[in-house]
Coordinates of C-alpha atoms in Angstrom, one line a residue:
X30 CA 259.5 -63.7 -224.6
X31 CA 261.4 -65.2 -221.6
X32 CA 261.6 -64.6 -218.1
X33 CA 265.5 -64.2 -218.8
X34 CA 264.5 -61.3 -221.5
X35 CA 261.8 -59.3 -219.2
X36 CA 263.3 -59.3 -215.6
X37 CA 259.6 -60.3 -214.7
X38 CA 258.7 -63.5 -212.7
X39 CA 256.3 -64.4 -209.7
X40 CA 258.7 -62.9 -207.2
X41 CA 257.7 -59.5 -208.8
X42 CA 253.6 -60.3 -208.0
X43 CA 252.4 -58.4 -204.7
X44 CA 249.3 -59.5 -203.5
X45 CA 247.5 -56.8 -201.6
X46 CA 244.4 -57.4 -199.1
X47 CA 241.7 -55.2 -197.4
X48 CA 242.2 -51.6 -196.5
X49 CA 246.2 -52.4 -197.7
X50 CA 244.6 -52.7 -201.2
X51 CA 242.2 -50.1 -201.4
X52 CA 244.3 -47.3 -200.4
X53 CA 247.3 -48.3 -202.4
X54 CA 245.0 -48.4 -205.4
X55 CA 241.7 -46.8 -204.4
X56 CA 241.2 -46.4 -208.0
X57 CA 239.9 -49.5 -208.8
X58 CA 237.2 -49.1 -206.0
X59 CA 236.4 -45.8 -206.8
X60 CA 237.3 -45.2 -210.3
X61 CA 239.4 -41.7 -209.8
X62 CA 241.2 -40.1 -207.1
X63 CA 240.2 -36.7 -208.3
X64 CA 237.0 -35.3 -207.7
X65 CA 234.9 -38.2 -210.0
X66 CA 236.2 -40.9 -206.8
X67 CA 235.1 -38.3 -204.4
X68 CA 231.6 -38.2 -205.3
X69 CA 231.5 -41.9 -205.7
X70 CA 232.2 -41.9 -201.8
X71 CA 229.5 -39.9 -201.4
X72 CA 227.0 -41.9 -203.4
X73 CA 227.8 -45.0 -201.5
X74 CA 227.3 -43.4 -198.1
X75 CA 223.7 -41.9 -199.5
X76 CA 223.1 -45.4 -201.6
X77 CA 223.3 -46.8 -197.7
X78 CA 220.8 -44.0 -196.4
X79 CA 218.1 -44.6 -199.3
X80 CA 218.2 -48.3 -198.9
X81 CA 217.5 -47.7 -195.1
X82 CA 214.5 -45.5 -196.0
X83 CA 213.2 -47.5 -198.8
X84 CA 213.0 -50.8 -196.1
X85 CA 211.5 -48.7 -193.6
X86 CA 208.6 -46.2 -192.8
X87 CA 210.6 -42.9 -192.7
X88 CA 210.7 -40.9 -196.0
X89 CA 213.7 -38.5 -196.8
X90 CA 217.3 -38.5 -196.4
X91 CA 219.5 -35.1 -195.5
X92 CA 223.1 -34.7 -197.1
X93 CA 225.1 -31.7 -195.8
X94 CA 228.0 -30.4 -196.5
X95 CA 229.7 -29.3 -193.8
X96 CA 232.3 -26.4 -193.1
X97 CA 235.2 -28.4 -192.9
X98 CA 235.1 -30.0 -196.2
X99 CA 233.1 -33.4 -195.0
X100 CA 229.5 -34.9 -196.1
X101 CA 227.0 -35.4 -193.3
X102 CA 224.2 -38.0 -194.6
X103 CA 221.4 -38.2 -192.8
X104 CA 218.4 -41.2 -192.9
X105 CA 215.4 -41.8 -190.5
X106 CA 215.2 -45.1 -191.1
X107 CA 215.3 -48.1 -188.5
X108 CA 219.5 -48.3 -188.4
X109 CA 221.9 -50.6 -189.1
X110 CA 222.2 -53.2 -186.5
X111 CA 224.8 -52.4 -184.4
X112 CA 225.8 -56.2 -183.3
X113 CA 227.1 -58.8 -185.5
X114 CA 224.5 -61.0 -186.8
X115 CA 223.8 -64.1 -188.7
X116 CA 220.4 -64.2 -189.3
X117 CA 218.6 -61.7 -192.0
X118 CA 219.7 -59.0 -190.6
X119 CA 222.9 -59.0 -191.9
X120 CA 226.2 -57.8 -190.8
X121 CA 226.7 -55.1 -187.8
X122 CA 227.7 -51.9 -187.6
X123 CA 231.7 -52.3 -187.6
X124 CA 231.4 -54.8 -190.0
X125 CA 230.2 -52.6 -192.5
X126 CA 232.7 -50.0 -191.7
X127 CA 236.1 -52.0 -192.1
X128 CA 235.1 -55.2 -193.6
X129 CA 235.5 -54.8 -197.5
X130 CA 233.2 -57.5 -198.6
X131 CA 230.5 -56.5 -195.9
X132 CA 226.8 -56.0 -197.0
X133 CA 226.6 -57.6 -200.6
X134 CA 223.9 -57.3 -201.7
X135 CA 220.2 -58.8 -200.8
X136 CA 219.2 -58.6 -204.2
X137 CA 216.0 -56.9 -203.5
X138 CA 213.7 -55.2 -205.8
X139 CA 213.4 -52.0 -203.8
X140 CA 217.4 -51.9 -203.1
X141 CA 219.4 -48.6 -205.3
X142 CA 222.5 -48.1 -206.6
X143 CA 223.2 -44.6 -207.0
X144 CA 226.7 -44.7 -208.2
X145 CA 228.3 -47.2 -210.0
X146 CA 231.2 -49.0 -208.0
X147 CA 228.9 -50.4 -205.5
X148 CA 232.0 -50.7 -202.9
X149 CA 230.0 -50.5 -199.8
X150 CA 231.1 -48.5 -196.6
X151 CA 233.9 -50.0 -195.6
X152 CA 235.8 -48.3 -198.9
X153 CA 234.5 -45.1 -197.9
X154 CA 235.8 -45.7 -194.5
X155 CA 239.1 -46.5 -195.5
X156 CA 239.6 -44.0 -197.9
X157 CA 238.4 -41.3 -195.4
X158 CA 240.6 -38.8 -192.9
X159 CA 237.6 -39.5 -190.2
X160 CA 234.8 -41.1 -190.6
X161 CA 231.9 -41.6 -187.6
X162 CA 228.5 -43.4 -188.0
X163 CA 225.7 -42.5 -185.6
X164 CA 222.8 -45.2 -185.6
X165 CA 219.4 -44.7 -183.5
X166 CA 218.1 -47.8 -183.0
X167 CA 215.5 -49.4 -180.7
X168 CA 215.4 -46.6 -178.7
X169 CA 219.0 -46.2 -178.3
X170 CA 221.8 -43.8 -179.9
X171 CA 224.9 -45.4 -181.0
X172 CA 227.8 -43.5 -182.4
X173 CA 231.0 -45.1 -183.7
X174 CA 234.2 -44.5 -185.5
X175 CA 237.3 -46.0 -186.1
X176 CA 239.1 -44.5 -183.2
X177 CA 241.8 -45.4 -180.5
X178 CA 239.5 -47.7 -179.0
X179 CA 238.7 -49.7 -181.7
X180 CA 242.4 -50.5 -182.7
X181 CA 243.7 -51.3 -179.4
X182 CA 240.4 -53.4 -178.6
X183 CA 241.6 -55.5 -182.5
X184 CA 245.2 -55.2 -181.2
X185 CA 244.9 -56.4 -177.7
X186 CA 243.1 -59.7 -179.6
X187 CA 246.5 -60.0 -181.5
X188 CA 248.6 -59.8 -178.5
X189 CA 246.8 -62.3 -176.7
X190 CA 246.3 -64.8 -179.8
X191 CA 250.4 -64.3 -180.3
X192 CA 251.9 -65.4 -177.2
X193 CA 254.9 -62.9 -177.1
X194 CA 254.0 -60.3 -179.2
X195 CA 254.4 -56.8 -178.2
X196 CA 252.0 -54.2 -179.8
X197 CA 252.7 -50.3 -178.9
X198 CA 249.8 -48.3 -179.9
X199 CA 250.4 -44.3 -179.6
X200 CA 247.9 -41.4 -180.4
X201 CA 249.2 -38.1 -181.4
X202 CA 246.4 -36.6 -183.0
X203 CA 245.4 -34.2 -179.8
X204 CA 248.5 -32.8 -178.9
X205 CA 247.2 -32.1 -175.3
X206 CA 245.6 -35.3 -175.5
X207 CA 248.2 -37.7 -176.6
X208 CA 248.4 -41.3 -174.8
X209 CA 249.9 -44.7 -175.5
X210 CA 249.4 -47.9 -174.7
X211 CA 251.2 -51.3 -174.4
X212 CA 249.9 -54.6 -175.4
X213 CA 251.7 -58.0 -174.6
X214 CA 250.4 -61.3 -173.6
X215 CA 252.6 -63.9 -171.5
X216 CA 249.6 -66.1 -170.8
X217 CA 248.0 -65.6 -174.4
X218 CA 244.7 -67.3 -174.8
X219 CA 244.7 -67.8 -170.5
X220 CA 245.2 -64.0 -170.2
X221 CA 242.3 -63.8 -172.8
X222 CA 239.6 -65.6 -170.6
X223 CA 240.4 -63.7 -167.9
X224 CA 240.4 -60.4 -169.6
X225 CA 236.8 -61.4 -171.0
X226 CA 235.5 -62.7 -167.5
X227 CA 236.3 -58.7 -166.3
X228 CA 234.9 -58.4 -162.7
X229 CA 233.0 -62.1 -162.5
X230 CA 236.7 -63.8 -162.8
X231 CA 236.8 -64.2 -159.0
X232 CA 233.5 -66.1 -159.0
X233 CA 234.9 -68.6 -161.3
X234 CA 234.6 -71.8 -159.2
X235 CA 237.7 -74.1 -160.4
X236 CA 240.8 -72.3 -163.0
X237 CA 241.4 -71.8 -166.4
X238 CA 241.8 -75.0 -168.8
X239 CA 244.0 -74.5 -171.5
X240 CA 246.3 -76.1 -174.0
X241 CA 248.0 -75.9 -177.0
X242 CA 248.5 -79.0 -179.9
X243 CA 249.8 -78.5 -183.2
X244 CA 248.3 -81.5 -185.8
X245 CA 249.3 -82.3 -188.7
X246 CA 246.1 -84.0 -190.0
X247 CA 244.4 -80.5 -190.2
X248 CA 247.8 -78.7 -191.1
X249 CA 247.4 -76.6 -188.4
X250 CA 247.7 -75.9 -184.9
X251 CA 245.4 -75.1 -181.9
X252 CA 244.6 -72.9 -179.0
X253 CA 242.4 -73.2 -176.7
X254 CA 241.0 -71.7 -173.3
X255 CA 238.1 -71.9 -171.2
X256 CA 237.1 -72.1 -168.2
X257 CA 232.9 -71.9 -166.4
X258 CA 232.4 -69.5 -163.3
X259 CA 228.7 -68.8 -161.6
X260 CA 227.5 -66.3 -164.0
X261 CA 224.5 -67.8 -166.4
X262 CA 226.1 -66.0 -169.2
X263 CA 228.0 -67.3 -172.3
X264 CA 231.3 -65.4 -172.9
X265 CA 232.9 -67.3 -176.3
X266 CA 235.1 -65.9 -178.4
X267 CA 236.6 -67.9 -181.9
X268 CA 239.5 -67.1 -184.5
X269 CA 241.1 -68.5 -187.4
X270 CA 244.5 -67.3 -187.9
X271 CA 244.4 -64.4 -185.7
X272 CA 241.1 -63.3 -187.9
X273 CA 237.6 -62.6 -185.7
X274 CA 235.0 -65.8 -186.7
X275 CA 231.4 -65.9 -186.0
X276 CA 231.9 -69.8 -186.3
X277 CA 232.6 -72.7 -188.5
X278 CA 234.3 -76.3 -188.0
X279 CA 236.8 -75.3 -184.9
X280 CA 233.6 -74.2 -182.8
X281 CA 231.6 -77.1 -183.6
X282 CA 234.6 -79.2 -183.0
X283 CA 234.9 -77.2 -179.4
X284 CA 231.5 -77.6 -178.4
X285 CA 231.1 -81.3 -179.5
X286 CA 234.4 -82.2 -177.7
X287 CA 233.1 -80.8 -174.3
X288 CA 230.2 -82.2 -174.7
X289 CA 231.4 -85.4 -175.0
X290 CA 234.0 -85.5 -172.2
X291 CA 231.1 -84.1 -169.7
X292 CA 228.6 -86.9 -171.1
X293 CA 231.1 -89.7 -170.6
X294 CA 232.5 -88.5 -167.2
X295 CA 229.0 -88.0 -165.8
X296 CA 227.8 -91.5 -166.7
X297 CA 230.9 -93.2 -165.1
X298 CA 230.1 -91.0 -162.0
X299 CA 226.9 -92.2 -162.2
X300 CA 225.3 -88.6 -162.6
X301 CA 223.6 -89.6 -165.2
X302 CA 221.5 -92.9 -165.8
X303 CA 221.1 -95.8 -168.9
X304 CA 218.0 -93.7 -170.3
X305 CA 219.2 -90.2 -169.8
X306 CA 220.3 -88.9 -173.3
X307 CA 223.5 -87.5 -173.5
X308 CA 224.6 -84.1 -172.6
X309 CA 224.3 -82.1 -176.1
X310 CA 226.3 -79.5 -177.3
X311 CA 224.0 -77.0 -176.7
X312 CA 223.6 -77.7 -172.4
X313 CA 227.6 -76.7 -171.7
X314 CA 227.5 -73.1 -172.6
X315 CA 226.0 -71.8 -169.2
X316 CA 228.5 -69.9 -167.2
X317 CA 231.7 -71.0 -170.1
X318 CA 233.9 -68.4 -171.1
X319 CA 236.2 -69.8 -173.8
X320 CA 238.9 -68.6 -176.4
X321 CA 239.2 -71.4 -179.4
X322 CA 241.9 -70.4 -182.0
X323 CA 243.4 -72.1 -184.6
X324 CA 246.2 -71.6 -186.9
X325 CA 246.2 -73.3 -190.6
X326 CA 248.3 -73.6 -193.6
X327 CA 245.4 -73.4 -195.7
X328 CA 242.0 -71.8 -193.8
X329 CA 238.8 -71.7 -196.0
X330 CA 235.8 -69.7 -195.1
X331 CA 232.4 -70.1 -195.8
X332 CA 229.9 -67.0 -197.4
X333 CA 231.0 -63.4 -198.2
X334 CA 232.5 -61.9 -195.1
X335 CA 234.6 -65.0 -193.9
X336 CA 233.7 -65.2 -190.9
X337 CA 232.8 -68.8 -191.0
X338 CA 235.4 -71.7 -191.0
X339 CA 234.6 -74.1 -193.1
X340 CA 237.8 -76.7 -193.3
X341 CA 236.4 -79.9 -191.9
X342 CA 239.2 -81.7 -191.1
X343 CA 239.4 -79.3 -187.9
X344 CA 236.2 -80.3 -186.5
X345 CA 237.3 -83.8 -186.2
X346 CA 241.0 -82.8 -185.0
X347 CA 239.4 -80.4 -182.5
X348 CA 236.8 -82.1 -180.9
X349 CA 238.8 -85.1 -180.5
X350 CA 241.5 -82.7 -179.1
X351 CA 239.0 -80.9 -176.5
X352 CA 237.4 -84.7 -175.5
X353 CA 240.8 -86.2 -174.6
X354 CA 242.6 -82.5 -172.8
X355 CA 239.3 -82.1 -170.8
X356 CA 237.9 -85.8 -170.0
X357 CA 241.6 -86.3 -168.2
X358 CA 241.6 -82.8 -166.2
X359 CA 238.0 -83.9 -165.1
X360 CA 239.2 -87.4 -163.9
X361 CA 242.3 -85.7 -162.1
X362 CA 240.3 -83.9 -159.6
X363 CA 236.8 -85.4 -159.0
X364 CA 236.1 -82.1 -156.2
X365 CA 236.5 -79.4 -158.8
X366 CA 234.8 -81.7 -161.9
X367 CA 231.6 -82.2 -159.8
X368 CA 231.8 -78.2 -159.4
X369 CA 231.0 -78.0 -163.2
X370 CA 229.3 -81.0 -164.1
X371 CA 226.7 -81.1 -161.0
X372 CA 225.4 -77.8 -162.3
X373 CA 225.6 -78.7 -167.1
X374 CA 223.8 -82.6 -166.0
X375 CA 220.9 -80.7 -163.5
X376 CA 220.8 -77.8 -166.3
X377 CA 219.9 -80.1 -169.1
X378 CA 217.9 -82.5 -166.8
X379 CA 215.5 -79.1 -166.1
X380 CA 215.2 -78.7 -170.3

């Protein structure tokens, strides 16, 4: 049968992501939306709690159902960890609750699956009116939900990462509580360092560096900020197309690019000698706060949650892009260069 005698063709294909997917056919994650997909919910939410328990010293878990129609599940295990991580741990707290392919699975002997979808949190989440996690860990209580904070704190990202984009986010849940907010971005990725340095901005000893490159060798283009001020502290934030990373090619391109501008500048200043290695990656981060975003035709990412960029034609375009934008604002002003690379060639000189 032809495409003539059906009507049908690609145009007709929709290709639905994420939340967008799950709630237009929750189905598929959790078999029924009657009460069969209900209970499934609740099995993954409790499936969670005995997996806690089992890889921990506590013993029981508590469901309740409450008043209003909702499932408290209850676990005294350790807690999830509540920051993104990359080692064992696994992923954090709001990773698990709005990132669909969070948690896979560890494959360990001791780990259950009480119901049979095995959709993790994040469906629950999305398929849920209100949904709040509450995590004790290491002495401390955290409590978190998807709530007015969390989108504008994903939506101001957007507007600075989207130079001229105008995001208006209003809450009319709480009638005597309503609010809105406005999010727009003249200075994009510039605004974004500052808004990340907060209060230590004014320390900052010399201004933001910034600049943008589109390159066609990594079909793609590039944005980058960053600036170091007197704080020890590392403030770096990375994105591929507009998407929160916890890595990949564009960092290591970043921080191999800097590197090498502050190695080569400081050994035709003389800061550094013929037998002093050069400055590594690793010896520029002190003080740097730094938005690196790119933008690709064709982004790949590396291990079950995507957060790591893994196209690696971008480290080369990148760090070649960083060496060249930062080596010439160094040699421009030798006053405010020696205010950043006095203190990186002592730093790695005292490791």
């Amino acid at each position: 049968m032809s495409e003539e005698d059906t009507g049908y063709d690609a145009s007709h294909i929709q290709v639905l992501q994420g939340w967008e997917a799950v709630r237009q056919r929750p189905g598929m994650y959790i078999g029924s939306t009657s009460e069969l997909g209900l209970r499934q919910m609740v099995f993954e939410a409790v499936g969670r709690a005995v997996d806690e328990v089992l890889a921990g010293p506590a013993a029981s878990v508590d469901i309740t159902l409450t008043p209003d129609g909702g499932v408290c599940v209850a676990d005294g295990g350790t807690g999830v960890p509540v920051y993104e991580t990359e080692g064992a741990d696994g992923p954090g707290l709001e990773a698990l609750l709005t990132h669909v392919q969070a948690g896979v699975s560890t494959r360990s002997r001791h780990e259950v699956t009480i119901g049979f979808c095995s959709v993790g949190l994040a469906v629950v989440n999305a398929l849920s009116r209100r949904m709040t996690a509450e995590v004790r860990r290491e002495g401390v209580r955290w409590v978190q939900e998807i709530s007015f904070h969390g989108l504008e704190e994903r939506f101001r990202e957007l507007a600075y990462l989207n130079r001229g984009l105008e995001i208006t986010l209003t809450d009319l849940r709480r009638p005597d509580e309503s609010h809105s907010v406005r999010l727009h971005s003249p200075g994009g990725t510039r605004d974004f360092v500052d808004f990340l340095d907060g209060h230590t901005a004014a320390r900052a000893p010399v201004e933001t560096i910034a600049f943008e490159r589109d390159d066609p060798r990594m079909a793609g283009e590039m944005d980058i900020a960053f600036r170091w001020c007197s704080c020890p502290d590392e403030r770096v934030r990375s994105f591929a197309n507009s998407r929160p990373t916890i890595g990949g090619t564009h960092m290591a391109g970043f921080r191999n690019g800097t590197a090498a501008a502050v190695t080569a500048y400081a050994r035709a200043q003389g800061l550094l000698t013929p037998t002093d290695p050069d400055i590594g990656a690793d010896r520029i981060g002190a003080g740097l706060t730094a938005v690196v975003s790119v933008k690709l035709d064709r982004p790949e990412f590396e291990g079950a949650t995507r957060g790591v960029l893994g196209n690696s034609e971008v480290r080369d375009r990148v760090e070649r892009a960083v060496r060249d934008h930062l080596g010439r604002w160094l040699k421009e002003d030798p006053e405010r260069a020696a205010a950043v690379i006095d203190r990186i060639v002592r730093g790695a000189r005292r490791d």
